[in-house]
Tab-separated table of C-alpha atoms in Angstrom:
chain	number	residue	atom	x	y	z
Q	154	MET	CA	-0.001	-0.021	-0.020
Q	155	ASP	CA	1.293	3.461	-0.916
Q	156	LEU	CA	0.575	6.354	1.448
Q	157	ASN	CA	0.988	10.073	0.826
Q	158	LEU	CA	3.533	11.649	3.197
Q	159	PHE	CA	1.803	14.954	3.791
Q	160	ASP	CA	1.745	14.426	7.554
Q	161	ASP	CA	4.658	11.930	7.838
Q	162	VAL	CA	7.806	13.794	6.807
Q	163	PRO	CA	10.966	13.053	8.876
Q	164	ASP	CA	12.191	16.020	10.885
Q	165	GLY	CA	15.651	17.539	10.440
Q	166	LEU	CA	15.131	18.523	6.790
Q	167	THR	CA	15.053	22.006	5.286
Q	168	ARG	CA	11.728	23.508	4.276
Q	169	ARG	CA	12.610	22.857	0.608
Q	170	ALA	CA	13.228	19.155	1.285
Q	171	ARG	CA	10.107	18.826	3.437
Q	172	SER	CA	7.995	20.301	0.621
Q	173	PHE	CA	9.665	17.915	-1.841
Q	174	VAL	CA	8.914	14.872	0.248
Q	175	ARG	CA	5.331	15.971	0.919
Q	176	ALA	CA	4.643	16.613	-2.744
Q	177	HIS	CA	6.500	13.697	-4.341
Q	178	GLY	CA	7.160	11.067	-1.688
Q	179	VAL	CA	5.060	8.026	-0.843
Q	180	LYS	CA	5.458	5.286	1.757
Q	181	VAL	CA	5.360	1.657	0.647
Q	182	ASP	CA	4.789	-1.260	2.957
Q	183	VAL	CA	7.998	-2.873	4.314
Q	184	ARG	CA	8.476	-5.769	6.674
Q	185	PRO	CA	9.655	-4.587	10.114
Q	186	VAL	CA	13.266	-5.208	10.984
Q	187	ASP	CA	12.199	-7.168	14.072
Q	188	GLY	CA	10.745	-9.778	11.743
Q	189	TYR	CA	14.326	-10.719	10.831
Q	190	ARG	CA	15.893	-10.187	14.277
Q	191	GLN	CA	16.182	-13.807	15.330
Q	192	TRP	CA	17.439	-14.880	11.895
Q	193	TRP	CA	20.171	-12.236	11.957
Q	194	LEU	CA	21.102	-12.948	15.606
Q	195	GLU	CA	21.633	-16.585	14.706
Q	196	ARG	CA	24.067	-15.490	12.008
Q	197	GLY	CA	26.148	-13.334	14.339
Q	198	VAL	CA	24.726	-9.889	13.729
Q	199	PRO	CA	25.043	-7.963	17.053
Q	200	PRO	CA	21.808	-6.757	18.642
Q	201	GLU	CA	22.985	-3.101	18.552
Q	202	VAL	CA	23.379	-3.327	14.779
Q	203	ILE	CA	19.839	-4.671	14.382
Q	204	ASP	CA	18.669	-1.829	16.644
Q	205	ARG	CA	20.472	0.667	14.389
Q	206	MET	CA	18.760	-0.808	11.363
Q	207	GLY	CA	15.423	-0.634	13.159
Q	208	ALA	CA	15.913	3.042	13.940
Q	209	TYR	CA	16.801	3.696	10.281
Q	210	GLN	CA	13.684	1.838	9.181
Q	211	GLU	CA	11.489	3.679	11.632
Q	212	ARG	CA	12.703	7.025	10.226
Q	213	TRP	CA	13.108	6.212	6.530
Q	214	GLY	CA	11.748	2.765	5.802
Q	215	GLY	CA	9.458	2.562	2.792
Q	216	LEU	CA	10.172	6.145	1.603
Q	217	LEU	CA	9.952	6.206	-2.198
Q	218	LEU	CA	11.050	9.408	-3.916
Q	219	PRO	CA	11.408	10.377	-7.604
Q	220	PRO	CA	14.550	9.035	-9.328
Q	221	ALA	CA	17.851	10.780	-8.741
Q	222	THR	CA	19.526	12.396	-11.742
Q	223	GLN	CA	22.549	10.081	-11.261
Q	224	TYR	CA	23.197	6.511	-10.028
Q	225	ASP	CA	20.398	5.330	-12.353
Q	226	GLY	CA	17.932	6.864	-10.026
Q	227	GLY	CA	19.258	5.743	-6.654
Q	228	PRO	CA	17.473	3.337	-4.363
Q	229	LYS	CA	13.916	2.455	-5.359
Q	230	TYR	CA	12.880	3.068	-1.799
Q	231	LEU	CA	14.720	3.323	1.542
Q	232	ASP	CA	14.719	0.199	3.654
Q	233	PRO	CA	17.579	-1.527	5.539
Q	234	ASP	CA	18.785	-5.021	4.685
Q	235	SER	CA	21.834	-7.315	4.375
Q	236	PRO	CA	23.985	-6.353	7.390
Q	237	GLU	CA	27.653	-7.212	6.926
Q	238	SER	CA	30.885	-6.398	8.697
Q	239	ASP	CA	34.508	-5.600	7.938
Q	240	SER	CA	37.392	-3.996	9.825
Q	241	ALA	CA	35.525	-0.684	9.968
Q	242	GLY	CA	32.409	-2.168	11.602
Q	243	TRP	CA	28.894	-3.105	10.512
Q	244	TRP	CA	27.240	-1.871	7.265
Q	245	PHE	CA	23.774	-2.424	5.894
Q	246	GLU	CA	22.008	-1.712	2.640
Q	247	ALA	CA	20.142	1.630	2.500
Q	248	GLY	CA	17.574	0.297	0.018
Q	249	MET	CA	17.260	-1.897	-3.063
Q	250	GLN	CA	18.566	-0.615	-6.413
Q	251	ARG	CA	16.028	0.952	-8.722
Q	252	THR	CA	17.903	-0.330	-11.770
Q	253	ALA	CA	20.755	-2.733	-12.530
Q	254	VAL	CA	23.798	-0.803	-11.269
Q	255	PRO	CA	27.120	-2.458	-10.362
Q	256	TYR	CA	27.053	-1.397	-6.711
Q	257	SER	CA	24.900	-1.377	-3.585
Q	258	PHE	CA	23.562	1.646	-1.745
Q	259	MET	CA	24.878	1.366	1.771
Q	260	ILE	CA	24.894	2.991	5.214
Q	261	SER	CA	28.385	2.937	6.728
Q	262	PRO	CA	29.198	2.160	10.387
Q	263	SER	CA	29.401	5.949	10.965
Q	264	GLY	CA	26.045	6.634	9.281
Q	265	GLU	CA	27.235	7.902	5.850
Q	266	PHE	CA	25.093	7.244	2.783
Q	267	GLY	CA	27.014	6.002	-0.268
Q	268	ILE	CA	27.700	3.310	-2.812
Q	269	HIS	CA	29.891	0.243	-2.519
Q	270	ALA	CA	31.380	-1.679	-5.422
Q	271	ASP	CA	35.130	-2.254	-5.706
Q	272	ARG	CA	35.542	0.595	-3.230
Q	273	TRP	CA	33.358	2.489	-0.757
Q	274	ALA	CA	32.310	5.959	-1.864
Q	275	PRO	CA	30.449	7.973	0.756
Q	276	LEU	CA	28.193	10.355	-1.128
Q	277	HIS	CA	26.690	12.238	1.810
Q	278	ALA	CA	27.468	12.366	5.534
Q	279	THR	CA	23.876	11.351	6.358
Q	280	VAL	CA	20.754	10.059	4.707
Q	281	GLU	CA	19.287	13.534	5.206
Q	282	GLY	CA	22.003	14.818	2.882
Q	283	TRP	CA	20.929	12.435	0.167
Q	284	VAL	CA	17.292	13.527	0.478
Q	285	GLU	CA	18.313	17.172	0.435
Q	286	SER	CA	20.339	16.604	-2.747
Q	287	LEU	CA	17.308	15.055	-4.437
Q	288	ALA	CA	15.157	17.987	-3.430
Q	289	LEU	CA	17.735	20.510	-4.568
Q	290	ALA	CA	18.166	18.831	-7.968
Q	291	HIS	CA	14.416	18.784	-8.473
Q	292	HIS	CA	14.130	22.470	-7.492
Q	293	ALA	CA	17.100	23.603	-9.594
Q	294	SER	CA	15.918	21.765	-12.694
Q	295	MET	CA	12.587	23.560	-12.487
Q	296	TRP	CA	13.972	27.108	-12.090
Q	297	ALA	CA	17.174	27.110	-14.136
Q	298	ARG	CA	17.133	28.754	-17.531
Q	299	GLN	CA	19.866	26.406	-18.728
Q	300	VAL	CA	21.342	23.114	-17.539
Q	301	THR	CA	24.833	22.134	-18.732
Q	302	LYS	CA	26.352	18.700	-18.261
Q	303	LEU	CA	30.115	18.102	-18.144
Q	304	VAL	CA	31.722	14.684	-17.998
Q	305	GLY	CA	35.197	13.314	-17.153
Q	306	ASP	CA	38.170	15.694	-17.613
Q	307	ASP	CA	35.840	18.523	-18.570
Q	308	VAL	CA	34.799	18.758	-14.947
Q	309	ASP	CA	38.314	19.998	-14.115
Q	310	GLY	CA	37.590	23.200	-16.020
Q	311	ILE	CA	34.945	24.337	-13.561
Q	312	GLU	CA	36.010	27.409	-11.628
Q	313	LEU	CA	34.495	27.526	-8.101
Q	314	ASP	CA	35.917	30.883	-6.991
Q	315	GLY	CA	32.974	32.926	-5.771
Q	316	PHE	CA	30.907	29.834	-5.013
Q	317	GLU	CA	29.989	28.506	-1.570
Q	318	PRO	CA	29.180	24.901	-0.596
Q	319	VAL	CA	25.581	24.102	-0.088
Q	320	ARG	CA	25.845	22.758	3.460
Q	321	GLU	CA	22.514	21.009	3.849
Q	322	VAL	CA	23.464	18.277	1.367
Q	323	MET	CA	26.364	17.352	3.650
Q	324	GLY	CA	28.321	16.400	0.561
Q	325	LEU	CA	31.357	14.102	0.494
Q	326	ALA	CA	31.959	12.449	-2.868
Q	327	ASP	CA	29.003	14.435	-4.182
Q	328	THR	CA	28.851	18.182	-3.530
Q	329	TRP	CA	26.710	21.182	-4.428
Q	330	TRP	CA	27.965	24.742	-4.869
Q	331	ARG	CA	26.015	28.037	-4.941
Q	332	GLY	CA	27.108	31.058	-6.933
Q	333	SER	CA	25.528	34.436	-7.702
Q	334	ASP	CA	23.149	33.038	-10.337
Q	335	SER	CA	23.901	29.327	-10.634
Q	336	LEU	CA	24.128	26.034	-8.780
Q	337	ILE	CA	26.690	23.336	-9.573
Q	338	ALA	CA	26.314	19.687	-8.619
Q	339	LEU	CA	29.476	17.582	-8.734
Q	340	TYR	CA	29.068	13.824	-8.773
Q	341	SER	CA	32.143	11.743	-8.100
Q	342	GLY	CA	30.677	8.686	-6.441
Q	343	GLU	CA	30.838	6.287	-9.376
Q	344	ALA	CA	34.291	7.503	-10.333
Q	345	GLU	CA	35.550	6.758	-6.786
Q	346	SER	CA	33.700	3.487	-6.192
Q	347	LEU	CA	34.390	1.968	-9.635
Q	348	GLY	CA	37.890	3.477	-10.066
Q	349	LEU	CA	36.787	5.247	-13.286
Q	350	PRO	CA	37.766	8.920	-13.306
Q	351	GLY	CA	35.924	9.438	-16.560
Q	352	GLU	CA	32.638	8.877	-14.753
Q	353	ARG	CA	32.862	12.257	-12.917
Q	354	ILE	CA	29.843	14.386	-13.795
Q	355	ALA	CA	28.951	18.031	-13.206
Q	356	LEU	CA	25.534	19.613	-13.763
Q	357	ILE	CA	25.476	23.395	-13.951
Q	358	TYR	CA	22.114	25.026	-13.338
Q	359	SER	CA	22.405	28.626	-14.561
Q	360	GLY	CA	20.158	31.685	-14.852
Q	361	LEU	CA	18.782	31.395	-11.295
Q	362	ASP	CA	17.239	34.206	-9.239
Q	363	GLU	CA	17.352	34.302	-5.463
Q	364	TRP	CA	14.392	31.909	-5.152
Q	365	GLY	CA	16.005	29.566	-7.652
Q	366	LEU	CA	19.276	29.606	-5.710
Q	367	ARG	CA	17.703	28.747	-2.339
Q	368	GLY	CA	14.140	27.645	-2.825
Q	369	GLY	CA	12.726	28.492	0.542
Q	370	VAL	CA	15.661	27.222	2.640
Q	371	GLU	CA	15.224	28.772	6.078
Q	372	ALA	CA	17.829	31.018	7.669
Q	373	GLY	CA	20.630	28.947	9.177
Q	374	ASP	CA	19.911	25.931	6.957
Q	375	SER	CA	22.658	26.736	4.489
């Protein structure tokens, strides 16, 4: 069953992101994490890891948003699964892939949202950052007079003097930058995770007014 999220938007988001989730997000039914607890415990998953997955599911589980501009749309919906460990600690899947991509969307032991293939590439410091980036991309695409895409070595030619980082996306491999009349999104996740520098992508949203640059972000949000 799909439910509109008008009254069920997670807190901690900017006004822009809350509006995006209300207008475009739905909740799909997911099986509670506790339904798998005993099965995971029997396979050595620590109780605190299952609790962390449960907290993630309570906040984000079943949230389905419009496709991202990159990563073949991102997760189909957010829901934890497949806990696994390495020397850094315990990881779990952030949600199933929307399309056939050569990596998984993961939550790291420290809570970062990213992709894991040959290497780990943290895209945003938190899941909130990922949702904020989706909301900002949707907003910028609606208000920009022109959108320019650069790929690979052409990304190196971008001059960021006079730009400031968009803090609410909490960018790591992926970052957003705000100038006087444009927004720039830099996507390096696939390049880092797959070891393919040519996969770096930049999207430049130009011709923006003040509303287009911020889109209702409240004072102190960015």
